[in-house]
JSON list of C-alpha atoms in Angstrom, two decimals:
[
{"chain": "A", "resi": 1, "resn": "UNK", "atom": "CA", "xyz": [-11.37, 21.58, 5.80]},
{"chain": "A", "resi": 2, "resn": "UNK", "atom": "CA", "xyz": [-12.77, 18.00, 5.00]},
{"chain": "A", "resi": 3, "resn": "UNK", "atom": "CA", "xyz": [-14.35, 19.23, 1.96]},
{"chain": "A", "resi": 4, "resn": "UNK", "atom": "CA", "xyz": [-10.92, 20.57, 0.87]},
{"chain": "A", "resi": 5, "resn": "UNK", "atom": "CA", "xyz": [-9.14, 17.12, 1.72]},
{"chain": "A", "resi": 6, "resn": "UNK", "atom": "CA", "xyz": [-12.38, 15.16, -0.27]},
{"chain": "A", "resi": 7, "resn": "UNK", "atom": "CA", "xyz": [-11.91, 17.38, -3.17]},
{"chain": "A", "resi": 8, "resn": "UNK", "atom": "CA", "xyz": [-7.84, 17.03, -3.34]},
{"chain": "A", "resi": 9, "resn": "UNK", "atom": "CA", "xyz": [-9.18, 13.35, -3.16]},
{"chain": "A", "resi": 10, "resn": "UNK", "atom": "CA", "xyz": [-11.36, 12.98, -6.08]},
{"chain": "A", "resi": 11, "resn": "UNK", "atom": "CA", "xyz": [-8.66, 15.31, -8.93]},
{"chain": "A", "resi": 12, "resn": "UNK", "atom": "CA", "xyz": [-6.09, 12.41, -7.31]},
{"chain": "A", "resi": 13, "resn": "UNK", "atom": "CA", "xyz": [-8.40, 9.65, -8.48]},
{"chain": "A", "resi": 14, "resn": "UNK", "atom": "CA", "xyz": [-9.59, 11.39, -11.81]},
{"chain": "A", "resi": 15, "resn": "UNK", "atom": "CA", "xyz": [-5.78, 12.24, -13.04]},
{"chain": "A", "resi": 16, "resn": "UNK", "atom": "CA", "xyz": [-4.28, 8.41, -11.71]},
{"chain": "A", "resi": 17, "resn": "UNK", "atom": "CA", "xyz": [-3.42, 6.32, -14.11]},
{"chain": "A", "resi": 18, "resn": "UNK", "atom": "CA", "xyz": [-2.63, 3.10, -12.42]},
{"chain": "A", "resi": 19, "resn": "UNK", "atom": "CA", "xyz": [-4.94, 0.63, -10.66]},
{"chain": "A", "resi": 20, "resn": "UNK", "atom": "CA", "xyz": [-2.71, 0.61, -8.02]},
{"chain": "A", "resi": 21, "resn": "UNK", "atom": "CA", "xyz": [-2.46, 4.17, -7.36]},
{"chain": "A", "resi": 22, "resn": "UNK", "atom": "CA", "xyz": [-6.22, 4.53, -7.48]},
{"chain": "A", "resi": 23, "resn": "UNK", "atom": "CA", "xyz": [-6.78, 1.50, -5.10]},
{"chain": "A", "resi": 24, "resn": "UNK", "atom": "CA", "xyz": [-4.15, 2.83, -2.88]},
{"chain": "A", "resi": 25, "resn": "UNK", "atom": "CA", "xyz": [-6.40, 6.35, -2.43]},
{"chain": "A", "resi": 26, "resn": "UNK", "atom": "CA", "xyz": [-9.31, 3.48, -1.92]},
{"chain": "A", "resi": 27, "resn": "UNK", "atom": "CA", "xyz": [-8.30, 1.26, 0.75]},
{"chain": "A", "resi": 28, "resn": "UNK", "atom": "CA", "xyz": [-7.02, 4.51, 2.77]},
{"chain": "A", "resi": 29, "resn": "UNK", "atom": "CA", "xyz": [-10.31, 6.00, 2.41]},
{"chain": "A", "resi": 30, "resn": "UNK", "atom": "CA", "xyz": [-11.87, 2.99, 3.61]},
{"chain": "A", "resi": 31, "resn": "UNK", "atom": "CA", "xyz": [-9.69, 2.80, 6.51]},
{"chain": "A", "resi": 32, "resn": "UNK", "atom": "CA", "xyz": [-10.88, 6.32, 7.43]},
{"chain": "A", "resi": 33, "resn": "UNK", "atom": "CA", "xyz": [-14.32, 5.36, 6.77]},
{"chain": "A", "resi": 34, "resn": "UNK", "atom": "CA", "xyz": [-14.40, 2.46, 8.84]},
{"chain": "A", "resi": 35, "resn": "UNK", "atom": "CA", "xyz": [-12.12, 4.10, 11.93]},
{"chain": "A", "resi": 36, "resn": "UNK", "atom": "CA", "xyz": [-14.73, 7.54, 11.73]},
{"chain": "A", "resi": 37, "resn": "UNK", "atom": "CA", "xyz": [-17.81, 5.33, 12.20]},
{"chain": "A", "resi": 38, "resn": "UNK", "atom": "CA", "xyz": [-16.38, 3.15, 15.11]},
{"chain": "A", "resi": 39, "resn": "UNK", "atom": "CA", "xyz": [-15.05, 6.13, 16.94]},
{"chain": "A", "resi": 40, "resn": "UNK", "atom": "CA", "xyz": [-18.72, 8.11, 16.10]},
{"chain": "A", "resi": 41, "resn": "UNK", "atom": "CA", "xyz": [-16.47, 10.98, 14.87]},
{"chain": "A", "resi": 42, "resn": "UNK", "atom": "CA", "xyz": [-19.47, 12.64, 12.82]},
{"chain": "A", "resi": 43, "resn": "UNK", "atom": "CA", "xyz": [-21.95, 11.00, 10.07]},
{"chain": "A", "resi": 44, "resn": "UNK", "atom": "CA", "xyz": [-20.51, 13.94, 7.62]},
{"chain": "A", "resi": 45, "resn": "UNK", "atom": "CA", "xyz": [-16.89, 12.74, 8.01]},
{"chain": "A", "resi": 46, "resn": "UNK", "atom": "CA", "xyz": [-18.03, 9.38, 7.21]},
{"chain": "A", "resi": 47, "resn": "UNK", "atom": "CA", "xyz": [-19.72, 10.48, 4.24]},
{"chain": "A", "resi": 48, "resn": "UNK", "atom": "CA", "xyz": [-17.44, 12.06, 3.11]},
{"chain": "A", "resi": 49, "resn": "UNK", "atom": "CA", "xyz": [-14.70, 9.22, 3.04]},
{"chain": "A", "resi": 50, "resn": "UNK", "atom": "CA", "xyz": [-17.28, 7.25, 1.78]},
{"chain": "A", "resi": 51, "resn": "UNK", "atom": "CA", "xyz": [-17.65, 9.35, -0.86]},
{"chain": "A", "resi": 52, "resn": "UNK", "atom": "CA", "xyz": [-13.63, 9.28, -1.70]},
{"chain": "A", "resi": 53, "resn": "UNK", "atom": "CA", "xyz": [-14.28, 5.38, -2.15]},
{"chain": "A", "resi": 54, "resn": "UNK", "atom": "CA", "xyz": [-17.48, 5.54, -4.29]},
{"chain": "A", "resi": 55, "resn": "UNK", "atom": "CA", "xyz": [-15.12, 7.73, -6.72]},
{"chain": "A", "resi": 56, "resn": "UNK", "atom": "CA", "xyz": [-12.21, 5.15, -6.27]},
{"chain": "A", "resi": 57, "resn": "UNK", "atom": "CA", "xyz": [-13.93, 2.36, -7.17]},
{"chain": "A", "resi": 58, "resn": "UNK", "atom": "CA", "xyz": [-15.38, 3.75, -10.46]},
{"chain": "A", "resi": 59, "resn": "UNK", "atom": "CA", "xyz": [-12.25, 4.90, -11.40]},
{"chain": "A", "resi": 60, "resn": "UNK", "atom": "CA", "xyz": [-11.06, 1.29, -10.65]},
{"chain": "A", "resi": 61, "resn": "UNK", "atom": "CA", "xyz": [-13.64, 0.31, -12.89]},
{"chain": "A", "resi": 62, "resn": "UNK", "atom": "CA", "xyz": [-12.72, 2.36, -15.92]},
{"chain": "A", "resi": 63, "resn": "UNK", "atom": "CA", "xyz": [-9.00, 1.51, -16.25]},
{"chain": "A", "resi": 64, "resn": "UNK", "atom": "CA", "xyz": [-10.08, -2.18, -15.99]},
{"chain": "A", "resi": 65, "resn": "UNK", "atom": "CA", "xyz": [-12.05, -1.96, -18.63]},
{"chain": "A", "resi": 66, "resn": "UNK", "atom": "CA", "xyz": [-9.74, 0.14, -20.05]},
{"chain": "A", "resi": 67, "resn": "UNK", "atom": "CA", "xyz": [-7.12, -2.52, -19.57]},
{"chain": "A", "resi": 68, "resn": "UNK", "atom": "CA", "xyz": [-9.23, -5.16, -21.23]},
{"chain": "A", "resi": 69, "resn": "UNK", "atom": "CA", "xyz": [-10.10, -2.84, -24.17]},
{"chain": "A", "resi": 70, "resn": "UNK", "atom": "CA", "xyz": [-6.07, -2.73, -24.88]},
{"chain": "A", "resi": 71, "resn": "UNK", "atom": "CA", "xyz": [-6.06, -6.61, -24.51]},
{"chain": "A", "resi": 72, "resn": "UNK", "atom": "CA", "xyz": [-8.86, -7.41, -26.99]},
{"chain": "A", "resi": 73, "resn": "UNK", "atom": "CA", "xyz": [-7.20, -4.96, -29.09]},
{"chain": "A", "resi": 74, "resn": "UNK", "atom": "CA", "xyz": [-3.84, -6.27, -28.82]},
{"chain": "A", "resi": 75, "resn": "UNK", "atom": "CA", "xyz": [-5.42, -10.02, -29.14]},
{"chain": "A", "resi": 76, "resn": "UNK", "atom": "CA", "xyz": [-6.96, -8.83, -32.81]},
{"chain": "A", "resi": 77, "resn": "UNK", "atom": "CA", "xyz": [-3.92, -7.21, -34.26]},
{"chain": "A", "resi": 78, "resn": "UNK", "atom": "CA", "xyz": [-2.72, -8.83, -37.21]},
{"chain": "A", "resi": 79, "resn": "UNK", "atom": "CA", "xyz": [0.55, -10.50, -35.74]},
{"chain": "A", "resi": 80, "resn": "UNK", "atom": "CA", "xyz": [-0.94, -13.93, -34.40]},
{"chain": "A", "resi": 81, "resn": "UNK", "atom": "CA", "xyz": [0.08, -14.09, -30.06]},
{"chain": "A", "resi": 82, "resn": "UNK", "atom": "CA", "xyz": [-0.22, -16.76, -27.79]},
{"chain": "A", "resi": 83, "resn": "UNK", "atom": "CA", "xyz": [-1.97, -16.66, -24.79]},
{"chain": "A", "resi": 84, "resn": "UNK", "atom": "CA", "xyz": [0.79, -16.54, -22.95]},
{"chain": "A", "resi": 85, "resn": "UNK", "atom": "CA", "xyz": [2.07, -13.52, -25.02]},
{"chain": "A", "resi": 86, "resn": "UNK", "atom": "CA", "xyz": [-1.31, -11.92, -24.76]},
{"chain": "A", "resi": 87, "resn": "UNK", "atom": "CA", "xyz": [-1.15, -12.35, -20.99]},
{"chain": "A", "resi": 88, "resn": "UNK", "atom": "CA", "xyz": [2.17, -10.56, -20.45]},
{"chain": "A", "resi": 89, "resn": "UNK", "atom": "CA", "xyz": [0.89, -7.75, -22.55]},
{"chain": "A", "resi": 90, "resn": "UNK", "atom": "CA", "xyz": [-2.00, -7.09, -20.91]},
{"chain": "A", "resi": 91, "resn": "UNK", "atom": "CA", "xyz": [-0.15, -7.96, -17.60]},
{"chain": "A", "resi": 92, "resn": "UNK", "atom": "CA", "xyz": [-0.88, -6.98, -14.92]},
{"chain": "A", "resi": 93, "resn": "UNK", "atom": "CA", "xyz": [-3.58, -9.42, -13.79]},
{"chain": "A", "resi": 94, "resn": "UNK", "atom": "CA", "xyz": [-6.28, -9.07, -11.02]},
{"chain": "A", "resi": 95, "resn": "UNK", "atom": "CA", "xyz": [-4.59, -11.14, -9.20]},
{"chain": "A", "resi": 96, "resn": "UNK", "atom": "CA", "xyz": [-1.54, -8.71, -8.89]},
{"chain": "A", "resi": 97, "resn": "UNK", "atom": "CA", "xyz": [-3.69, -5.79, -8.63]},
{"chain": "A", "resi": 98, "resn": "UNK", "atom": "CA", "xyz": [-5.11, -7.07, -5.41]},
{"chain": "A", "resi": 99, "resn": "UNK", "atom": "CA", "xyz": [-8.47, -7.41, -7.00]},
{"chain": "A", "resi": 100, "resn": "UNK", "atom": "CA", "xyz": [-10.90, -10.34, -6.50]},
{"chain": "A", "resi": 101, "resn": "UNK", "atom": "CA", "xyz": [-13.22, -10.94, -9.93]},
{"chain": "A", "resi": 102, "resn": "UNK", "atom": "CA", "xyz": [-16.55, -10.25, -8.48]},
{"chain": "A", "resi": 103, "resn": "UNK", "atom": "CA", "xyz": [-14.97, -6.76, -7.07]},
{"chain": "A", "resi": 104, "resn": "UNK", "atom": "CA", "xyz": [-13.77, -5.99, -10.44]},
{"chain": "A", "resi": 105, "resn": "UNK", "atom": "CA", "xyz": [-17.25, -7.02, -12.41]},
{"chain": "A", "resi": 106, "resn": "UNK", "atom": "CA", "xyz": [-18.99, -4.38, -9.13]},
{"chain": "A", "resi": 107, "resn": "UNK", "atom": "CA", "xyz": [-16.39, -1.97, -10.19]},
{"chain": "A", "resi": 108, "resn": "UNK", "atom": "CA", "xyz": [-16.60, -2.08, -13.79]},
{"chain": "A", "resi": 109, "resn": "UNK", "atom": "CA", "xyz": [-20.58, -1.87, -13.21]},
{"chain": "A", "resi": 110, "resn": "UNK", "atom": "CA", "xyz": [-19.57, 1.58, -11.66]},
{"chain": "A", "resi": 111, "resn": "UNK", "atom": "CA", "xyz": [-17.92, 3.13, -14.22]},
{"chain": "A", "resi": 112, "resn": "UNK", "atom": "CA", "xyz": [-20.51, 2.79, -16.75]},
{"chain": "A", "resi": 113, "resn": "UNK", "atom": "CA", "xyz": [-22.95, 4.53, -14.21]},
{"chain": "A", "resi": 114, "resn": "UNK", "atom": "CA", "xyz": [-22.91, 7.76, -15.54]},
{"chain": "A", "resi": 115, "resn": "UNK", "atom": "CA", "xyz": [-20.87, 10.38, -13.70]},
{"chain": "A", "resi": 116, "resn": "UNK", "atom": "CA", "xyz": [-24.35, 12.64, -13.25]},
{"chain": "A", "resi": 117, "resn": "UNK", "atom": "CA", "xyz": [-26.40, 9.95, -12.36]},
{"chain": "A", "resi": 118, "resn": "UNK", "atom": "CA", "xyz": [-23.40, 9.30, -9.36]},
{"chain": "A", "resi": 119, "resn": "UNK", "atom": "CA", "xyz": [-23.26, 12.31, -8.25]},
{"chain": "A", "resi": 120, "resn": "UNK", "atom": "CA", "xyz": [-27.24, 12.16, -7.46]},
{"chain": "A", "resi": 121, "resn": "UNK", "atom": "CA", "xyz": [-27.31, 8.75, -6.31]},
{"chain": "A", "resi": 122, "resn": "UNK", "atom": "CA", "xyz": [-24.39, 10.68, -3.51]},
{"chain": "A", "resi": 123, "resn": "UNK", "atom": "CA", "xyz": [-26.54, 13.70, -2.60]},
{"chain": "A", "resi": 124, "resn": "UNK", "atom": "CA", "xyz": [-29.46, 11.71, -1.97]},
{"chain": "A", "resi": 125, "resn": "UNK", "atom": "CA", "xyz": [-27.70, 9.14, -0.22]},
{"chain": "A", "resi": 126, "resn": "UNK", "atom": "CA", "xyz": [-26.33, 12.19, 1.97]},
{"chain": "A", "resi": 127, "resn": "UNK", "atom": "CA", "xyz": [-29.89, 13.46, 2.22]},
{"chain": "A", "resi": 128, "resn": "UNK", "atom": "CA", "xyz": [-31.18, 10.35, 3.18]},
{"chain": "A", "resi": 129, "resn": "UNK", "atom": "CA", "xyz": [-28.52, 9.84, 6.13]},
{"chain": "A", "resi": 130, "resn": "UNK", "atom": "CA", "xyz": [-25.58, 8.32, 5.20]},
{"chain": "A", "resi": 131, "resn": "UNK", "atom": "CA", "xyz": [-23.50, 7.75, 2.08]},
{"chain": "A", "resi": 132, "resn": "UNK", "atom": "CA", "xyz": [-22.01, 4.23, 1.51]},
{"chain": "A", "resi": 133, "resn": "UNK", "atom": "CA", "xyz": [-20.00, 2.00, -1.18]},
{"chain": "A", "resi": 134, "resn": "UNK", "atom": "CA", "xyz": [-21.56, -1.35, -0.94]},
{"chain": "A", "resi": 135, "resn": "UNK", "atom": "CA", "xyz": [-25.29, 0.70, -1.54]},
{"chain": "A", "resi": 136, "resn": "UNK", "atom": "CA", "xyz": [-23.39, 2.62, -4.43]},
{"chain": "A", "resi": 137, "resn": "UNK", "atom": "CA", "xyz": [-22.40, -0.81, -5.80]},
{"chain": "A", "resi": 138, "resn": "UNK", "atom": "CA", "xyz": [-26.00, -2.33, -5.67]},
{"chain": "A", "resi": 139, "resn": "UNK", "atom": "CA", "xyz": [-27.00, 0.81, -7.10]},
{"chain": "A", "resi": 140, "resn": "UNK", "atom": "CA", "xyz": [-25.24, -0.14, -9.87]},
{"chain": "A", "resi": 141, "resn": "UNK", "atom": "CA", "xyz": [-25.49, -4.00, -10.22]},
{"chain": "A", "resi": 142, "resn": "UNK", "atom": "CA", "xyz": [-29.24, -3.14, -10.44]},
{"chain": "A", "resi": 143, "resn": "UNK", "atom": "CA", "xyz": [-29.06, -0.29, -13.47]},
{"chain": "A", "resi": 144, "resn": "UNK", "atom": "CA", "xyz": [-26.66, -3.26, -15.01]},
{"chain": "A", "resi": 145, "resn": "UNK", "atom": "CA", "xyz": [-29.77, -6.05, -14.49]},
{"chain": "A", "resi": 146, "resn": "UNK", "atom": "CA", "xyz": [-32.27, -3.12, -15.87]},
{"chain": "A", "resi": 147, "resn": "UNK", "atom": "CA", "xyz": [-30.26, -2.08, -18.83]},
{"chain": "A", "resi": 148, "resn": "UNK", "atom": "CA", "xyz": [-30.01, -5.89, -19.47]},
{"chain": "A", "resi": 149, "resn": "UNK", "atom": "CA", "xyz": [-33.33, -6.78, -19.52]},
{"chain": "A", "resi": 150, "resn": "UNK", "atom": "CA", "xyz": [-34.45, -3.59, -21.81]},
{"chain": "A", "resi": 151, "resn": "UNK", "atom": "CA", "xyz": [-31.91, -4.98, -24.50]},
{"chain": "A", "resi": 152, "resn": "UNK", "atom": "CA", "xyz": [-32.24, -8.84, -24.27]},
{"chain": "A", "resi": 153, "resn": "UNK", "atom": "CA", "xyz": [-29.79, -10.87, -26.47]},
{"chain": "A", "resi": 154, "resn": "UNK", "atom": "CA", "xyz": [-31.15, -12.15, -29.24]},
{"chain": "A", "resi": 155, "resn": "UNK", "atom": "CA", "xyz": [-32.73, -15.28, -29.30]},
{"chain": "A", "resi": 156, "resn": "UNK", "atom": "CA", "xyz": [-30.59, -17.99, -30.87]},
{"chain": "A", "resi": 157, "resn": "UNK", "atom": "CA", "xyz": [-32.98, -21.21, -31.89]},
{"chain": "A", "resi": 158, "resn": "UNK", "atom": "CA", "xyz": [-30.92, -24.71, -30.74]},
{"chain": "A", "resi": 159, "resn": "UNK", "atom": "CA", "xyz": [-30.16, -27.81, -32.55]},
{"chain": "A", "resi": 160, "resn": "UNK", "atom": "CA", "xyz": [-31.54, -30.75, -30.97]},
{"chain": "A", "resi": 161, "resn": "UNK", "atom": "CA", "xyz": [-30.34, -34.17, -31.83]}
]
């Protein structure tokens, strides 16, 4: 039955569109993450909502950056915006989404986390005894510090005066 419910779960979050339909799947998941550990209802059940959150927040993650892909876009076009103009285009902002900035740089870190290496980072996590979002999130801040320090930027000599 609860694997049922987690899959219905993850095709919501894969065919959303919206932030705020995604984030809505999210924080209800969360709520039932947080309520099955306090009332020990079963480490499964918590993984399992867990899970629905890990998905959530990559999703999150990929129609921000899609969002800011259609902004940068939008800002190179060949009719010359304002900033202003540029913001209501790209509107809406984090801030209306409900999103703090360090959540969506975790986030975005997600979504470039390829969906295969997720899904074993989730098994093992399950293995290992429990599945959870803030581990999933390191998990990926620290692929983003390794991928950064194989490809360094280039160095760029300074002027001194």
């Amino acid at each position: 039955m609860e694997l049922i419910k987690t899959e219905a779960a993850r095709r919501a979050i894969a065919i959303a569109v919206r932030v705020d339909e995604v984030k809505d799947i999210r924080d209800k998941a969360e709520a039932v993450r947080l309520y099955v550990k306090r009332a020990g209802l079963g480490r499964e059940m918590e993984n399992d909502a867990a899970e629905i959150v890990i998905w959530a927040d990559r999703r999150i993650g990929e129609l921000l950056e899609r969002m800011k892909e259609t902004g940068q876009r939008q800002k190179r076009g060949g009719n010359r915006k304002s900033k202003s103009q540029i913001a209501t285009l790209i509107s809406p902002t984090l801030e209306e989404l409900g999103i703090k900035k360090q959540e969506a740089s975790e986030v975005s870190m997600l979504a470039n986390i390829p969906e295969k290496e997720l899904t074993q980072y989730i098994a093992e996590a399950r293995a290992d005894g429990g599945v959870r979002p803030s581990s999933a999130r390191k998990m990926a801040r620290m692929a983003n510090q390794n991928k950064r320090k194989k490809n360094p930027p280039p160095f760029k000599p300074q002027a001194f005066n």
